[in-house]
């Protein structure tokens, strides 16, 4: 879903859409419904009934223009790009984005190559097609894994902190949405605040919070400061949840269109693996009460360093449309799918990308 949304909105609106239109408010709705339903089966049926009307929204959605281009459907891609560039603008903007202008850009990019693109097939191993893609895949997968471990490890242990479980869940949802609004505002106001900055600062704040909880645990002050521990835990969960958005955005912005869905599926898989292992983290407390928190601190420290040093900044950059050239393959003699190459990954002069900004 992140890939679809990112491919259908202008570059400047990526963070805004993904922070305002998110699942954070659903925590409030979920806690209310769970309180009144009283059983898991009734809760599951009710939640699905509430979500069912969203199916009708698909009637009004456009297909991704990049996917349409890969299939050689230039006319549909043209209409979608024009629609994207007229959202929220008047007649002057519509006149500027004339159909012929868009068509020229599409033809310049695809006239010589769209027949090849129509017959391409990309597979999971293409995520490790070059050393650069291999690095991106490993770092983002590890980041999503540790993010899920941190968030769900605390979420599944939420009943052990003071206060009502339903109230804590509602407060968490409201706080997460407030953080999303702050993130969107800061991202718009400060061009220097990119994905790496938000990722690193979020982890630092989370580590400081969890370290303080560890100190209270080691000094046997948990009962005296149970209200403070509740506040710190909910704050830490809200802060670390920002990484869900940052990781998904970074993944979509780093990988070429041909394997963007594969990359999204890869990090989503590692996210789910983190969800599966997160409840087991609690059992480490039987060895040492503060051990689960210490493990999270270590994992997130590695994540912060890897994300900061091994990934490029992607804010405000156009989405990539082409795979790396063959000379950059890890195994040059292996059988590979033919790809189009570009001389520089940082080339921002692509005609299509300019139209979609």
Short mmCIF file of C-alpha atoms in Angstrom, two decimals:
data_model
loop_
_atom_site.label_atom_id
_atom_site.label_comp_id
_atom_site.label_asym_id
_atom_site.label_seq_id
_atom_site.Cartn_x
_atom_site.Cartn_y
_atom_site.Cartn_z
CA UNK A 1 0.00 0.00 0.00
CA UNK A 2 2.87 2.39 0.77
CA UNK A 3 4.33 1.79 -2.69
CA UNK A 4 1.02 2.55 -4.37
CA UNK A 5 0.50 5.74 -2.38
CA UNK A 6 4.03 7.03 -2.92
CA UNK A 7 3.87 6.41 -6.68
CA UNK A 8 0.62 8.35 -6.95
CA UNK A 9 1.42 11.52 -5.02
CA UNK A 10 3.83 14.41 -5.71
CA UNK A 11 7.27 14.27 -4.12
CA UNK A 12 6.56 17.12 -1.70
CA UNK A 13 3.45 15.37 -0.35
CA UNK A 14 4.97 11.98 0.49
CA UNK A 15 5.50 12.53 4.19
CA UNK A 16 2.30 14.54 4.63
CA UNK A 17 0.03 11.90 3.16
CA UNK A 18 1.73 9.05 4.99
CA UNK A 19 1.51 10.80 8.35
CA UNK A 20 -2.00 12.26 8.15
CA UNK A 21 -3.56 9.21 6.49
CA UNK A 22 -2.30 6.47 8.77
CA UNK A 23 -3.46 3.77 11.17
CA UNK A 24 -2.63 5.64 14.39
CA UNK A 25 -6.24 6.83 15.04
CA UNK A 26 -7.32 3.21 14.64
CA UNK A 27 -5.79 2.45 18.03
CA UNK A 28 -8.47 4.66 19.57
CA UNK A 29 -11.24 3.02 17.55
CA UNK A 30 -9.88 -0.46 18.29
CA UNK A 31 -9.80 0.11 22.05
CA UNK A 32 -13.39 1.42 22.04
CA UNK A 33 -14.70 -1.47 19.93
CA UNK A 34 -12.74 -4.02 22.01
CA UNK A 35 -14.19 -2.58 25.21
CA UNK A 36 -17.80 -3.00 24.04
CA UNK A 37 -17.48 -6.29 22.12
CA UNK A 38 -15.89 -8.26 24.94
CA UNK A 39 -14.65 -11.23 22.85
CA UNK A 40 -12.06 -11.77 20.13
CA UNK A 41 -14.43 -13.27 17.55
CA UNK A 42 -16.95 -10.43 17.91
CA UNK A 43 -14.11 -7.90 17.76
CA UNK A 44 -12.74 -9.43 14.53
CA UNK A 45 -16.15 -9.42 12.82
CA UNK A 46 -16.90 -5.85 13.91
CA UNK A 47 -13.53 -4.50 12.76
CA UNK A 48 -13.90 -6.14 9.34
CA UNK A 49 -17.40 -4.75 8.92
CA UNK A 50 -16.13 -1.27 9.75
CA UNK A 51 -13.31 -1.65 7.21
CA UNK A 52 -15.52 -3.04 4.41
CA UNK A 53 -16.71 0.36 3.05
CA UNK A 54 -13.11 1.21 2.15
CA UNK A 55 -13.40 -1.23 -0.77
CA UNK A 56 -15.61 1.29 -2.58
CA UNK A 57 -12.78 3.83 -2.48
CA UNK A 58 -10.86 1.78 -5.04
CA UNK A 59 -13.37 2.91 -7.67
CA UNK A 60 -11.94 6.44 -7.48
CA UNK A 61 -8.23 5.51 -7.47
CA UNK A 62 -5.74 5.79 -10.33
CA UNK A 63 -3.30 3.05 -11.24
CA UNK A 64 0.36 3.85 -10.60
CA UNK A 65 1.74 5.77 -13.63
CA UNK A 66 5.09 4.03 -13.31
CA UNK A 67 3.44 0.63 -13.49
CA UNK A 68 1.40 1.77 -16.50
CA UNK A 69 4.59 2.91 -18.23
CA UNK A 70 6.25 -0.44 -17.65
CA UNK A 71 3.26 -2.10 -19.27
CA UNK A 72 3.47 0.27 -22.24
CA UNK A 73 0.12 1.95 -21.45
CA UNK A 74 1.34 5.47 -22.17
CA UNK A 75 -2.08 7.07 -22.67
CA UNK A 76 -3.31 5.94 -19.26
CA UNK A 77 -0.01 7.01 -17.68
CA UNK A 78 -0.41 10.43 -19.30
CA UNK A 79 -3.90 10.91 -17.87
CA UNK A 80 -2.76 9.85 -14.40
CA UNK A 81 0.24 12.20 -14.36
CA UNK A 82 -1.89 15.13 -15.51
CA UNK A 83 -4.41 14.38 -12.76
CA UNK A 84 -1.63 14.18 -10.16
CA UNK A 85 -0.28 17.57 -11.18
CA UNK A 86 -3.68 19.27 -11.06
CA UNK A 87 -4.62 18.26 -7.52
CA UNK A 88 -5.30 21.41 -5.56
CA UNK A 89 -4.39 23.76 -8.42
CA UNK A 90 -6.37 26.09 -10.63
CA UNK A 91 -6.76 26.46 -14.36
CA UNK A 92 -3.30 27.98 -14.86
CA UNK A 93 -1.64 24.87 -13.47
CA UNK A 94 -3.85 22.65 -15.61
CA UNK A 95 -2.95 24.63 -18.70
CA UNK A 96 0.76 24.38 -17.86
CA UNK A 97 0.56 20.60 -17.59
CA UNK A 98 -0.69 20.31 -21.16
CA UNK A 99 -1.22 16.81 -22.49
CA UNK A 100 1.40 17.21 -25.19
CA UNK A 101 4.04 18.23 -22.63
CA UNK A 102 3.43 15.07 -20.64
CA UNK A 103 3.33 12.94 -23.77
CA UNK A 104 6.69 14.30 -24.95
CA UNK A 105 8.27 13.43 -21.61
CA UNK A 106 6.89 9.92 -21.70
CA UNK A 107 8.03 9.36 -25.26
CA UNK A 108 11.54 10.64 -24.49
CA UNK A 109 11.82 8.13 -21.66
CA UNK A 110 10.14 5.11 -23.17
CA UNK A 111 9.96 5.18 -26.97
CA UNK A 112 13.08 3.06 -27.35
CA UNK A 113 12.51 0.80 -24.38
CA UNK A 114 8.88 0.15 -23.46
CA UNK A 115 8.71 -2.99 -25.59
CA UNK A 116 11.55 -4.45 -23.50
CA UNK A 117 9.89 -3.37 -20.27
CA UNK A 118 6.65 -5.12 -21.19
CA UNK A 119 8.39 -8.51 -21.18
CA UNK A 120 10.47 -8.12 -18.04
CA UNK A 121 10.16 -10.35 -15.02
CA UNK A 122 11.79 -9.47 -11.73
CA UNK A 123 12.23 -11.82 -8.82
CA UNK A 124 13.32 -11.76 -5.20
CA UNK A 125 17.01 -12.16 -6.04
CA UNK A 126 16.92 -8.86 -7.93
CA UNK A 127 16.83 -7.16 -4.52
CA UNK A 128 20.48 -8.24 -4.28
CA UNK A 129 21.25 -7.43 -7.92
CA UNK A 130 24.13 -5.09 -7.08
CA UNK A 131 26.19 -4.32 -3.99
CA UNK A 132 24.20 -1.13 -3.49
CA UNK A 133 20.82 -2.89 -3.62
CA UNK A 134 22.18 -5.62 -1.34
CA UNK A 135 23.18 -2.99 1.21
CA UNK A 136 19.81 -1.26 1.00
CA UNK A 137 17.92 -4.54 1.42
CA UNK A 138 19.88 -5.71 4.46
CA UNK A 139 19.83 -2.37 6.31
CA UNK A 140 16.12 -1.74 5.75
CA UNK A 141 15.18 -5.32 6.62
CA UNK A 142 17.13 -5.12 9.88
CA UNK A 143 15.64 -1.72 10.67
CA UNK A 144 12.08 -3.00 10.17
CA UNK A 145 12.86 -6.08 12.26
CA UNK A 146 14.23 -4.09 15.20
CA UNK A 147 11.45 -1.51 14.89
CA UNK A 148 8.80 -4.23 15.17
CA UNK A 149 10.66 -5.89 18.05
CA UNK A 150 10.76 -2.59 19.96
CA UNK A 151 7.18 -1.48 19.34
CA UNK A 152 5.37 -4.80 19.66
CA UNK A 153 7.63 -5.99 22.45
CA UNK A 154 6.32 -3.10 24.53
CA UNK A 155 2.78 -3.33 23.13
CA UNK A 156 2.34 -6.98 24.10
CA UNK A 157 3.60 -6.09 27.56
CA UNK A 158 1.25 -3.11 27.88
CA UNK A 159 -1.06 -4.88 30.32
CA UNK A 160 1.75 -5.04 32.89
CA UNK A 161 2.04 -1.28 33.26
CA UNK A 162 -0.35 0.74 35.40
CA UNK A 163 -3.67 1.97 34.08
CA UNK A 164 -6.44 0.46 31.96
CA UNK A 165 -5.33 -1.47 28.87
CA UNK A 166 -8.08 0.20 26.83
CA UNK A 167 -7.15 3.66 28.05
CA UNK A 168 -3.44 3.08 27.44
CA UNK A 169 -4.18 1.93 23.88
CA UNK A 170 -6.33 5.00 23.22
CA UNK A 171 -3.69 7.34 24.62
CA UNK A 172 -1.05 5.62 22.49
CA UNK A 173 -3.12 6.09 19.32
CA UNK A 174 -3.76 9.77 20.04
CA UNK A 175 -0.10 10.40 20.88
CA UNK A 176 1.10 8.62 17.73
CA UNK A 177 -1.19 10.74 15.56
CA UNK A 178 -0.01 13.91 17.28
CA UNK A 179 3.59 12.90 16.55
CA UNK A 180 2.66 12.28 12.91
CA UNK A 181 1.28 15.82 12.62
CA UNK A 182 4.43 17.23 14.21
CA UNK A 183 6.60 15.18 11.84
CA UNK A 184 4.71 16.40 8.78
CA UNK A 185 4.99 20.01 9.96
CA UNK A 186 8.72 19.77 10.67
CA UNK A 187 9.38 17.99 7.38
CA UNK A 188 7.61 20.77 5.48
CA UNK A 189 9.22 23.63 7.42
CA UNK A 190 12.83 22.40 7.46
CA UNK A 191 14.37 21.00 4.29
CA UNK A 192 17.38 19.76 6.27
CA UNK A 193 15.20 17.37 8.28
CA UNK A 194 15.32 14.23 6.18
CA UNK A 195 14.66 10.52 6.63
CA UNK A 196 18.02 9.80 8.27
CA UNK A 197 17.67 12.66 10.76
CA UNK A 198 14.17 11.59 11.85
CA UNK A 199 15.22 7.94 12.07
CA UNK A 200 18.30 8.67 14.19
CA UNK A 201 16.66 11.18 16.53
CA UNK A 202 13.68 8.87 17.12
CA UNK A 203 15.98 6.01 18.13
CA UNK A 204 18.08 8.24 20.40
CA UNK A 205 14.98 9.48 22.24
CA UNK A 206 13.67 5.92 22.55
CA UNK A 207 16.99 4.64 23.92
CA UNK A 208 17.13 7.44 26.50
CA UNK A 209 13.58 6.64 27.63
CA UNK A 210 14.18 2.89 27.86
CA UNK A 211 17.52 3.44 29.63
CA UNK A 212 15.70 5.47 32.28
CA UNK A 213 13.20 2.61 32.72
CA UNK A 214 16.13 0.20 33.12
CA UNK A 215 17.60 2.41 35.85
CA UNK A 216 14.28 2.44 37.72
CA UNK A 217 14.06 -1.34 37.35
CA UNK A 218 17.60 -1.98 38.56
CA UNK A 219 17.07 0.24 41.62
CA UNK A 220 13.76 -1.48 42.54
CA UNK A 221 11.77 1.73 42.15
CA UNK A 222 9.16 0.42 39.71
CA UNK A 223 6.35 0.47 42.27
CA UNK A 224 7.18 3.97 43.47
CA UNK A 225 7.31 5.36 39.93
CA UNK A 226 4.72 3.19 38.17
CA UNK A 227 2.95 6.27 36.80
CA UNK A 228 6.21 7.59 35.37
CA UNK A 229 7.04 4.20 33.86
CA UNK A 230 3.60 4.16 32.22
CA UNK A 231 4.23 7.61 30.75
CA UNK A 232 7.73 6.69 29.55
CA UNK A 233 6.57 3.42 27.99
CA UNK A 234 3.73 5.04 26.03
CA UNK A 235 6.02 7.87 24.95
CA UNK A 236 8.69 5.44 23.79
CA UNK A 237 6.18 3.42 21.79
CA UNK A 238 4.86 6.56 20.13
CA UNK A 239 8.36 7.75 19.26
CA UNK A 240 9.55 4.42 17.85
CA UNK A 241 6.37 4.04 15.76
CA UNK A 242 7.65 6.89 13.56
CA UNK A 243 10.16 4.41 12.16
CA UNK A 244 7.34 2.48 10.49
CA UNK A 245 6.71 5.48 8.24
CA UNK A 246 10.37 6.39 7.73
CA UNK A 247 11.40 2.85 6.78
CA UNK A 248 8.53 2.40 4.34
CA UNK A 249 9.20 5.78 2.70
CA UNK A 250 12.95 5.15 2.46
CA UNK A 251 12.36 1.74 0.91
CA UNK A 252 10.06 3.14 -1.77
CA UNK A 253 12.45 6.01 -2.50
CA UNK A 254 15.60 3.86 -2.71
CA UNK A 255 14.51 0.98 -4.93
CA UNK A 256 13.72 1.21 -8.67
CA UNK A 257 10.13 0.88 -9.86
CA UNK A 258 10.67 -2.63 -11.23
CA UNK A 259 11.46 -4.10 -7.80
CA UNK A 260 9.80 -1.55 -5.51
CA UNK A 261 6.95 -3.89 -4.61
CA UNK A 262 9.42 -6.72 -3.98
CA UNK A 263 11.44 -4.47 -1.69
CA UNK A 264 8.30 -3.44 0.17
CA UNK A 265 7.32 -7.09 0.58
CA UNK A 266 10.80 -7.91 1.88
CA UNK A 267 10.78 -5.31 4.65
CA UNK A 268 7.16 -6.15 5.48
CA UNK A 269 8.19 -9.79 5.94
CA UNK A 270 10.96 -8.82 8.34
CA UNK A 271 8.51 -6.55 10.12
CA UNK A 272 6.21 -9.53 10.65
CA UNK A 273 9.12 -11.68 11.82
CA UNK A 274 9.81 -9.00 14.41
CA UNK A 275 6.14 -9.11 15.44
CA UNK A 276 6.37 -12.89 15.91
CA UNK A 277 9.53 -12.74 18.00
CA UNK A 278 8.53 -9.65 20.02
CA UNK A 279 6.35 -11.55 22.55
CA UNK A 280 9.24 -13.94 23.20
CA UNK A 281 11.35 -10.95 24.22
CA UNK A 282 9.29 -10.70 27.39
CA UNK A 283 10.53 -14.10 28.58
CA UNK A 284 14.07 -12.74 28.80
CA UNK A 285 12.80 -10.94 31.88
CA UNK A 286 12.79 -14.29 33.68
CA UNK A 287 16.60 -14.27 33.44
CA UNK A 288 17.02 -10.60 34.32
CA UNK A 289 14.12 -8.16 34.67
CA UNK A 290 15.79 -5.42 32.64
CA UNK A 291 17.23 -7.76 29.96
CA UNK A 292 14.41 -7.20 27.39
CA UNK A 293 15.03 -3.46 27.48
CA UNK A 294 18.80 -3.92 27.21
CA UNK A 295 18.36 -6.13 24.12
CA UNK A 296 16.20 -3.44 22.51
CA UNK A 297 18.80 -0.78 23.25
CA UNK A 298 21.54 -2.86 21.61
CA UNK A 299 19.47 -3.71 18.51
CA UNK A 300 18.32 -0.14 17.98
CA UNK A 301 21.83 1.24 18.46
CA UNK A 302 23.05 -1.00 15.64
CA UNK A 303 20.05 0.04 13.54
CA UNK A 304 20.73 3.75 14.05
CA UNK A 305 24.40 3.47 13.05
CA UNK A 306 23.66 1.29 10.01
CA UNK A 307 20.82 3.50 8.74
CA UNK A 308 22.85 6.67 9.23
CA UNK A 309 26.07 5.45 7.60
CA UNK A 310 24.98 2.96 4.94
CA UNK A 311 21.92 4.58 3.37
CA UNK A 312 21.73 7.83 1.36
CA UNK A 313 19.28 10.61 2.14
CA UNK A 314 16.17 10.30 -0.05
CA UNK A 315 14.03 13.27 0.94
CA UNK A 316 12.74 15.31 -2.04
CA UNK A 317 14.44 13.03 -4.54
CA UNK A 318 12.50 11.62 -7.49
CA UNK A 319 11.67 7.93 -7.46
CA UNK A 320 14.09 5.73 -9.38
CA UNK A 321 12.77 4.05 -12.49
CA UNK A 322 15.68 1.95 -13.74
CA UNK A 323 17.77 -0.91 -12.48
CA UNK A 324 21.56 -0.61 -12.06
CA UNK A 325 23.67 -1.29 -15.18
CA UNK A 326 25.02 -4.80 -15.79
CA UNK A 327 28.57 -3.78 -15.01
CA UNK A 328 27.49 -3.23 -11.39
CA UNK A 329 26.13 -6.74 -10.90
CA UNK A 330 27.45 -8.84 -8.02
CA UNK A 331 27.62 -11.95 -10.21
CA UNK A 332 28.20 -10.76 -13.75
CA UNK A 333 28.15 -14.22 -15.27
CA UNK A 334 24.76 -15.20 -13.83
CA UNK A 335 21.62 -15.26 -15.94
CA UNK A 336 19.82 -11.97 -15.41
CA UNK A 337 16.90 -10.04 -16.74
CA UNK A 338 17.80 -7.34 -19.23
CA UNK A 339 17.66 -3.90 -17.69
CA UNK A 340 18.02 -0.30 -18.66
CA UNK A 341 20.87 1.58 -17.01
CA UNK A 342 21.39 5.12 -15.88
CA UNK A 343 24.79 6.71 -15.35
CA UNK A 344 24.07 8.24 -11.96
CA UNK A 345 21.68 7.27 -9.17
CA UNK A 346 21.44 10.91 -8.13
CA UNK A 347 20.30 12.18 -11.50
CA UNK A 348 17.30 14.38 -10.81
CA UNK A 349 16.73 15.48 -14.39
CA UNK A 350 14.46 12.64 -15.41
CA UNK A 351 11.54 14.05 -17.38
CA UNK A 352 8.90 11.90 -15.74
CA UNK A 353 10.15 12.65 -12.24
CA UNK A 354 10.06 16.36 -12.94
CA UNK A 355 6.43 16.11 -14.02
CA UNK A 356 5.48 14.18 -10.89
CA UNK A 357 7.18 16.51 -8.38
#
